[in-house]
Amino acid sequence: MYQKSLTSMLTFIFTSIIAIYNPVVAAGIEMFGQAGLFTESSEMLQEIPDEPSHVVQAPVEDLVQEAREEKQSMENTTASILYQSMKQSEEVNQEFIQLVKTTDVTRLDLRKPSGLSQEQADALIEGTGLEGLGKAFVETEERYQVNAYYLIAHAAWESAWGRSRISKEKNNLFGFSAYDQSPYQSARKFASKEEGIDAVARYISEHYLSEDGKYYNGAHLEGMNIRYATDENWQNGIGKVIVSLAKKTPPVEELKLS
């Protein structure tokens, strides 16, 4: 009688304590304790889990749906950013083309953004020795703030649209370091045409187009002509190519349809 009362009392005490942390386990202990299955406190403690077992887990399907919705939201945001960026580029491109039409190109600031897309650049040089380099010209403009129209025109003028010996054998599209006395021998060689575009654009940006550059005489063709080339017609030749490229630039929408 005494043993049974003691067991009931212990069961009640431990059930009350456990109920604070885990009502489910407590209910089980009370049920089995009344049946006489728990006679020692150590046995009851062994049945208590380390972590509460009554935490409600979110259904897997809900988590999957949330992930899908979040992914879709991110895609929509990315698409919106890309659209706005493309729209801004188109506006910049049209502004620059208008500037070419109304300004002395030899005095045009070569640091102005072109707004030219890779697709547009590729279309302009398709079928020439510069074909496939649209991405390099556009990305180089972004890195060094040197106008892509100018870079293409300069490369086209110096390399005969990528057909010159120096451009083919030395990947040098700009006649870089090609001195009059020994143009081929002195011309610098690059590992690729892309490397050449990057290196020359960086050099021009630093030394010819920056106000603290050692060859700076204005960030335009006229200023560059003083130290970059001995041919006084150099600026006019490249300027004419810029005008031609601007006139031939296809709208982005047209390229999407083709």
mmCIF file with all atom_site columns, C-alpha atoms in Angstrom, residues 70-206:
data_model
loop_
_atom_site.group_PDB
_atom_site.id
_atom_site.type_symbol
_atom_site.label_atom_id
_atom_site.label_alt_id
_atom_site.label_comp_id
_atom_site.label_asym_id
_atom_site.label_entity_id
_atom_site.label_seq_id
_atom_site.pdbx_PDB_ins_code
_atom_site.Cartn_x
_atom_site.Cartn_y
_atom_site.Cartn_z
_atom_site.occupancy
_atom_site.B_iso_or_equiv
_atom_site.pdbx_formal_charge
_atom_site.auth_seq_id
_atom_site.auth_comp_id
_atom_site.auth_asym_id
_atom_site.auth_atom_id
_atom_site.pdbx_PDB_model_num
ATOM 1   C CA . GLU A 1 70  ? 11.433 33.742 -53.810 1.00 0.00 ? 70  GLU A CA 1
ATOM 2   C CA . LYS A 1 71  ? 13.297 32.519 -56.921 1.00 0.00 ? 71  LYS A CA 1
ATOM 3   C CA . GLN A 1 72  ? 10.595 33.963 -59.177 1.00 0.00 ? 72  GLN A CA 1
ATOM 4   C CA . SER A 1 73  ? 10.744 37.262 -57.308 1.00 0.00 ? 73  SER A CA 1
ATOM 5   C CA . MET A 1 74  ? 14.518 37.408 -57.770 1.00 0.00 ? 74  MET A CA 1
ATOM 6   C CA . GLU A 1 75  ? 14.200 36.596 -61.473 1.00 0.00 ? 75  GLU A CA 1
ATOM 7   C CA . ASN A 1 76  ? 11.593 39.314 -61.911 1.00 0.00 ? 76  ASN A CA 1
ATOM 8   C CA . THR A 1 77  ? 13.832 41.811 -60.120 1.00 0.00 ? 77  THR A CA 1
ATOM 9   C CA . THR A 1 78  ? 16.861 40.819 -62.213 1.00 0.00 ? 78  THR A CA 1
ATOM 10  C CA . ALA A 1 79  ? 14.848 41.073 -65.423 1.00 0.00 ? 79  ALA A CA 1
ATOM 11  C CA . SER A 1 80  ? 13.619 44.511 -64.386 1.00 0.00 ? 80  SER A CA 1
ATOM 12  C CA . ILE A 1 81  ? 17.167 45.703 -63.649 1.00 0.00 ? 81  ILE A CA 1
ATOM 13  C CA . LEU A 1 82  ? 18.437 44.339 -66.970 1.00 0.00 ? 82  LEU A CA 1
ATOM 14  C CA . TYR A 1 83  ? 15.575 45.989 -68.830 1.00 0.00 ? 83  TYR A CA 1
ATOM 15  C CA . GLN A 1 84  ? 16.207 49.349 -67.185 1.00 0.00 ? 84  GLN A CA 1
ATOM 16  C CA . SER A 1 85  ? 19.934 49.025 -67.845 1.00 0.00 ? 85  SER A CA 1
ATOM 17  C CA . MET A 1 86  ? 19.318 48.175 -71.498 1.00 0.00 ? 86  MET A CA 1
ATOM 18  C CA . LYS A 1 87  ? 16.888 51.069 -71.834 1.00 0.00 ? 87  LYS A CA 1
ATOM 19  C CA . GLN A 1 88  ? 19.400 53.472 -70.326 1.00 0.00 ? 88  GLN A CA 1
ATOM 20  C CA . SER A 1 89  ? 22.118 52.152 -72.667 1.00 0.00 ? 89  SER A CA 1
ATOM 21  C CA . GLU A 1 90  ? 19.863 52.701 -75.682 1.00 0.00 ? 90  GLU A CA 1
ATOM 22  C CA . GLU A 1 91  ? 19.207 56.273 -74.580 1.00 0.00 ? 91  GLU A CA 1
ATOM 23  C CA . VAL A 1 92  ? 22.930 56.902 -74.057 1.00 0.00 ? 92  VAL A CA 1
ATOM 24  C CA . ASN A 1 93  ? 23.668 55.394 -77.461 1.00 0.00 ? 93  ASN A CA 1
ATOM 25  C CA . GLN A 1 94  ? 21.164 57.649 -79.195 1.00 0.00 ? 94  GLN A CA 1
ATOM 26  C CA . GLU A 1 95  ? 22.565 60.682 -77.387 1.00 0.00 ? 95  GLU A CA 1
ATOM 27  C CA . PHE A 1 96  ? 26.092 59.842 -78.505 1.00 0.00 ? 96  PHE A CA 1
ATOM 28  C CA . ILE A 1 97  ? 25.039 59.229 -82.112 1.00 0.00 ? 97  ILE A CA 1
ATOM 29  C CA . GLN A 1 98  ? 23.304 62.614 -82.108 1.00 0.00 ? 98  GLN A CA 1
ATOM 30  C CA . LEU A 1 99  ? 26.464 64.176 -80.697 1.00 0.00 ? 99  LEU A CA 1
ATOM 31  C CA . VAL A 1 100 ? 28.523 62.673 -83.529 1.00 0.00 ? 100 VAL A CA 1
ATOM 32  C CA . LYS A 1 101 ? 26.137 64.214 -86.053 1.00 0.00 ? 101 LYS A CA 1
ATOM 33  C CA . THR A 1 102 ? 26.290 67.696 -84.569 1.00 0.00 ? 102 THR A CA 1
ATOM 34  C CA . THR A 1 103 ? 29.871 67.997 -83.298 1.00 0.00 ? 103 THR A CA 1
ATOM 35  C CA . ASP A 1 104 ? 33.360 68.177 -84.763 1.00 0.00 ? 104 ASP A CA 1
ATOM 36  C CA . VAL A 1 105 ? 34.308 64.550 -84.150 1.00 0.00 ? 105 VAL A CA 1
ATOM 37  C CA . THR A 1 106 ? 37.996 65.356 -83.791 1.00 0.00 ? 106 THR A CA 1
ATOM 38  C CA . ARG A 1 107 ? 37.070 67.452 -80.745 1.00 0.00 ? 107 ARG A CA 1
ATOM 39  C CA . LEU A 1 108 ? 34.658 64.928 -79.253 1.00 0.00 ? 108 LEU A CA 1
ATOM 40  C CA . ASP A 1 109 ? 35.475 63.806 -75.706 1.00 0.00 ? 109 ASP A CA 1
ATOM 41  C CA . LEU A 1 110 ? 36.633 60.196 -76.076 1.00 0.00 ? 110 LEU A CA 1
ATOM 42  C CA . ARG A 1 111 ? 35.719 59.460 -72.463 1.00 0.00 ? 111 ARG A CA 1
ATOM 43  C CA . LYS A 1 112 ? 32.010 59.814 -73.156 1.00 0.00 ? 112 LYS A CA 1
ATOM 44  C CA . PRO A 1 113 ? 30.045 56.539 -72.880 1.00 0.00 ? 113 PRO A CA 1
ATOM 45  C CA . SER A 1 114 ? 28.891 55.095 -76.184 1.00 0.00 ? 114 SER A CA 1
ATOM 46  C CA . GLY A 1 115 ? 25.888 53.149 -74.887 1.00 0.00 ? 115 GLY A CA 1
ATOM 47  C CA . LEU A 1 116 ? 26.924 50.529 -77.436 1.00 0.00 ? 116 LEU A CA 1
ATOM 48  C CA . SER A 1 117 ? 25.845 46.950 -76.672 1.00 0.00 ? 117 SER A CA 1
ATOM 49  C CA . GLN A 1 118 ? 27.914 43.886 -77.485 1.00 0.00 ? 118 GLN A CA 1
ATOM 50  C CA . GLU A 1 119 ? 25.349 42.859 -80.097 1.00 0.00 ? 119 GLU A CA 1
ATOM 51  C CA . GLN A 1 120 ? 25.529 46.250 -81.785 1.00 0.00 ? 120 GLN A CA 1
ATOM 52  C CA . ALA A 1 121 ? 29.326 46.230 -81.755 1.00 0.00 ? 121 ALA A CA 1
ATOM 53  C CA . ASP A 1 122 ? 29.394 42.726 -83.232 1.00 0.00 ? 122 ASP A CA 1
ATOM 54  C CA . ALA A 1 123 ? 26.995 43.813 -85.981 1.00 0.00 ? 123 ALA A CA 1
ATOM 55  C CA . LEU A 1 124 ? 29.204 46.802 -86.871 1.00 0.00 ? 124 LEU A CA 1
ATOM 56  C CA . ILE A 1 125 ? 32.353 44.704 -87.339 1.00 0.00 ? 125 ILE A CA 1
ATOM 57  C CA . GLU A 1 126 ? 30.756 41.594 -88.814 1.00 0.00 ? 126 GLU A CA 1
ATOM 58  C CA . GLY A 1 127 ? 32.539 40.386 -91.946 1.00 0.00 ? 127 GLY A CA 1
ATOM 59  C CA . THR A 1 128 ? 35.762 42.269 -91.154 1.00 0.00 ? 128 THR A CA 1
ATOM 60  C CA . GLY A 1 129 ? 39.027 41.194 -89.586 1.00 0.00 ? 129 GLY A CA 1
ATOM 61  C CA . LEU A 1 130 ? 37.669 42.510 -86.298 1.00 0.00 ? 130 LEU A CA 1
ATOM 62  C CA . GLU A 1 131 ? 34.688 40.166 -86.276 1.00 0.00 ? 131 GLU A CA 1
ATOM 63  C CA . GLY A 1 132 ? 33.952 38.591 -82.896 1.00 0.00 ? 132 GLY A CA 1
ATOM 64  C CA . LEU A 1 133 ? 35.640 41.346 -80.887 1.00 0.00 ? 133 LEU A CA 1
ATOM 65  C CA . GLY A 1 134 ? 32.492 43.303 -80.025 1.00 0.00 ? 134 GLY A CA 1
ATOM 66  C CA . LYS A 1 135 ? 32.502 42.067 -76.440 1.00 0.00 ? 135 LYS A CA 1
ATOM 67  C CA . ALA A 1 136 ? 36.144 43.058 -75.969 1.00 0.00 ? 136 ALA A CA 1
ATOM 68  C CA . PHE A 1 137 ? 35.543 46.608 -77.227 1.00 0.00 ? 137 PHE A CA 1
ATOM 69  C CA . VAL A 1 138 ? 32.421 47.127 -75.095 1.00 0.00 ? 138 VAL A CA 1
ATOM 70  C CA . GLU A 1 139 ? 33.887 45.655 -71.906 1.00 0.00 ? 139 GLU A CA 1
ATOM 71  C CA . THR A 1 140 ? 37.091 47.644 -72.359 1.00 0.00 ? 140 THR A CA 1
ATOM 72  C CA . GLU A 1 141 ? 35.045 50.842 -72.482 1.00 0.00 ? 141 GLU A CA 1
ATOM 73  C CA . GLU A 1 142 ? 33.431 49.868 -69.188 1.00 0.00 ? 142 GLU A CA 1
ATOM 74  C CA . ARG A 1 143 ? 36.808 49.170 -67.561 1.00 0.00 ? 143 ARG A CA 1
ATOM 75  C CA . TYR A 1 144 ? 38.702 52.272 -68.652 1.00 0.00 ? 144 TYR A CA 1
ATOM 76  C CA . GLN A 1 145 ? 35.981 54.736 -69.736 1.00 0.00 ? 145 GLN A CA 1
ATOM 77  C CA . VAL A 1 146 ? 37.352 54.897 -73.283 1.00 0.00 ? 146 VAL A CA 1
ATOM 78  C CA . ASN A 1 147 ? 34.579 55.201 -75.884 1.00 0.00 ? 147 ASN A CA 1
ATOM 79  C CA . ALA A 1 148 ? 33.928 51.949 -77.778 1.00 0.00 ? 148 ALA A CA 1
ATOM 80  C CA . TYR A 1 149 ? 33.176 53.727 -81.075 1.00 0.00 ? 149 TYR A CA 1
ATOM 81  C CA . TYR A 1 150 ? 36.595 55.345 -80.880 1.00 0.00 ? 150 TYR A CA 1
ATOM 82  C CA . LEU A 1 151 ? 38.313 52.049 -80.001 1.00 0.00 ? 151 LEU A CA 1
ATOM 83  C CA . ILE A 1 152 ? 36.716 50.263 -82.965 1.00 0.00 ? 152 ILE A CA 1
ATOM 84  C CA . ALA A 1 153 ? 37.486 53.159 -85.318 1.00 0.00 ? 153 ALA A CA 1
ATOM 85  C CA . HIS A 1 154 ? 41.093 53.417 -84.131 1.00 0.00 ? 154 HIS A CA 1
ATOM 86  C CA . ALA A 1 155 ? 41.604 49.666 -84.536 1.00 0.00 ? 155 ALA A CA 1
ATOM 87  C CA . ALA A 1 156 ? 39.964 49.700 -87.971 1.00 0.00 ? 156 ALA A CA 1
ATOM 88  C CA . TRP A 1 157 ? 42.057 52.650 -89.182 1.00 0.00 ? 157 TRP A CA 1
ATOM 89  C CA . GLU A 1 158 ? 45.421 51.344 -87.948 1.00 0.00 ? 158 GLU A CA 1
ATOM 90  C CA . SER A 1 159 ? 44.919 47.695 -88.932 1.00 0.00 ? 159 SER A CA 1
ATOM 91  C CA . ALA A 1 160 ? 42.936 48.093 -92.173 1.00 0.00 ? 160 ALA A CA 1
ATOM 92  C CA . TRP A 1 161 ? 39.977 46.469 -90.412 1.00 0.00 ? 161 TRP A CA 1
ATOM 93  C CA . GLY A 1 162 ? 42.131 43.700 -88.981 1.00 0.00 ? 162 GLY A CA 1
ATOM 94  C CA . ARG A 1 163 ? 43.848 42.761 -92.249 1.00 0.00 ? 163 ARG A CA 1
ATOM 95  C CA . SER A 1 164 ? 47.316 44.227 -91.647 1.00 0.00 ? 164 SER A CA 1
ATOM 96  C CA . ARG A 1 165 ? 50.316 41.998 -91.020 1.00 0.00 ? 165 ARG A CA 1
ATOM 97  C CA . ILE A 1 166 ? 50.928 43.510 -87.595 1.00 0.00 ? 166 ILE A CA 1
ATOM 98  C CA . SER A 1 167 ? 47.333 42.869 -86.521 1.00 0.00 ? 167 SER A CA 1
ATOM 99  C CA . LYS A 1 168 ? 47.385 39.270 -87.765 1.00 0.00 ? 168 LYS A CA 1
ATOM 100 C CA . GLU A 1 169 ? 50.824 38.199 -86.597 1.00 0.00 ? 169 GLU A CA 1
ATOM 101 C CA . LYS A 1 170 ? 51.180 40.333 -83.481 1.00 0.00 ? 170 LYS A CA 1
ATOM 102 C CA . ASN A 1 171 ? 47.523 40.821 -82.457 1.00 0.00 ? 171 ASN A CA 1
ATOM 103 C CA . ASN A 1 172 ? 48.304 44.547 -82.474 1.00 0.00 ? 172 ASN A CA 1
ATOM 104 C CA . LEU A 1 173 ? 45.276 46.379 -83.867 1.00 0.00 ? 173 LEU A CA 1
ATOM 105 C CA . PHE A 1 174 ? 46.414 49.896 -82.968 1.00 0.00 ? 174 PHE A CA 1
ATOM 106 C CA . GLY A 1 175 ? 49.911 50.121 -84.415 1.00 0.00 ? 175 GLY A CA 1
ATOM 107 C CA . PHE A 1 176 ? 51.040 50.373 -80.812 1.00 0.00 ? 176 PHE A CA 1
ATOM 108 C CA . SER A 1 177 ? 54.790 51.085 -80.587 1.00 0.00 ? 177 SER A CA 1
ATOM 109 C CA . ALA A 1 178 ? 55.085 50.713 -84.375 1.00 0.00 ? 178 ALA A CA 1
ATOM 110 C CA . TYR A 1 179 ? 57.635 53.416 -85.127 1.00 0.00 ? 179 TYR A CA 1
ATOM 111 C CA . ASP A 1 180 ? 58.051 54.807 -88.643 1.00 0.00 ? 180 ASP A CA 1
ATOM 112 C CA . GLN A 1 181 ? 61.626 53.537 -89.042 1.00 0.00 ? 181 GLN A CA 1
ATOM 113 C CA . SER A 1 182 ? 60.707 49.895 -88.349 1.00 0.00 ? 182 SER A CA 1
ATOM 114 C CA . PRO A 1 183 ? 56.932 49.513 -87.866 1.00 0.00 ? 183 PRO A CA 1
ATOM 115 C CA . TYR A 1 184 ? 56.724 45.717 -87.920 1.00 0.00 ? 184 TYR A CA 1
ATOM 116 C CA . GLN A 1 185 ? 59.855 45.057 -85.872 1.00 0.00 ? 185 GLN A CA 1
ATOM 117 C CA . SER A 1 186 ? 59.065 47.649 -83.220 1.00 0.00 ? 186 SER A CA 1
ATOM 118 C CA . ALA A 1 187 ? 55.322 46.955 -82.947 1.00 0.00 ? 187 ALA A CA 1
ATOM 119 C CA . ARG A 1 188 ? 54.429 45.310 -79.682 1.00 0.00 ? 188 ARG A CA 1
ATOM 120 C CA . LYS A 1 189 ? 53.122 41.747 -79.765 1.00 0.00 ? 189 LYS A CA 1
ATOM 121 C CA . PHE A 1 190 ? 50.129 40.591 -77.691 1.00 0.00 ? 190 PHE A CA 1
ATOM 122 C CA . ALA A 1 191 ? 48.963 37.095 -76.778 1.00 0.00 ? 191 ALA A CA 1
ATOM 123 C CA . SER A 1 192 ? 45.532 37.798 -78.254 1.00 0.00 ? 192 SER A CA 1
ATOM 124 C CA . LYS A 1 193 ? 43.607 40.612 -79.893 1.00 0.00 ? 193 LYS A CA 1
ATOM 125 C CA . GLU A 1 194 ? 41.517 40.931 -76.734 1.00 0.00 ? 194 GLU A CA 1
ATOM 126 C CA . GLU A 1 195 ? 44.677 41.421 -74.674 1.00 0.00 ? 195 GLU A CA 1
ATOM 127 C CA . GLY A 1 196 ? 45.888 44.035 -77.145 1.00 0.00 ? 196 GLY A CA 1
ATOM 128 C CA . ILE A 1 197 ? 42.613 45.973 -76.977 1.00 0.00 ? 197 ILE A CA 1
ATOM 129 C CA . ASP A 1 198 ? 42.730 45.967 -73.181 1.00 0.00 ? 198 ASP A CA 1
ATOM 130 C CA . ALA A 1 199 ? 46.392 46.994 -72.899 1.00 0.00 ? 199 ALA A CA 1
ATOM 131 C CA . VAL A 1 200 ? 46.229 49.818 -75.441 1.00 0.00 ? 200 VAL A CA 1
ATOM 132 C CA . ALA A 1 201 ? 42.947 51.211 -74.075 1.00 0.00 ? 201 ALA A CA 1
ATOM 133 C CA . ARG A 1 202 ? 44.390 51.254 -70.561 1.00 0.00 ? 202 ARG A CA 1
ATOM 134 C CA . TYR A 1 203 ? 47.527 53.026 -71.793 1.00 0.00 ? 203 TYR A CA 1
ATOM 135 C CA . ILE A 1 204 ? 45.556 55.608 -73.780 1.00 0.00 ? 204 ILE A CA 1
ATOM 136 C CA . SER A 1 205 ? 43.217 56.246 -70.862 1.00 0.00 ? 205 SER A CA 1
ATOM 137 C CA . GLU A 1 206 ? 46.095 56.819 -68.460 1.00 0.00 ? 206 GLU A CA 1
#
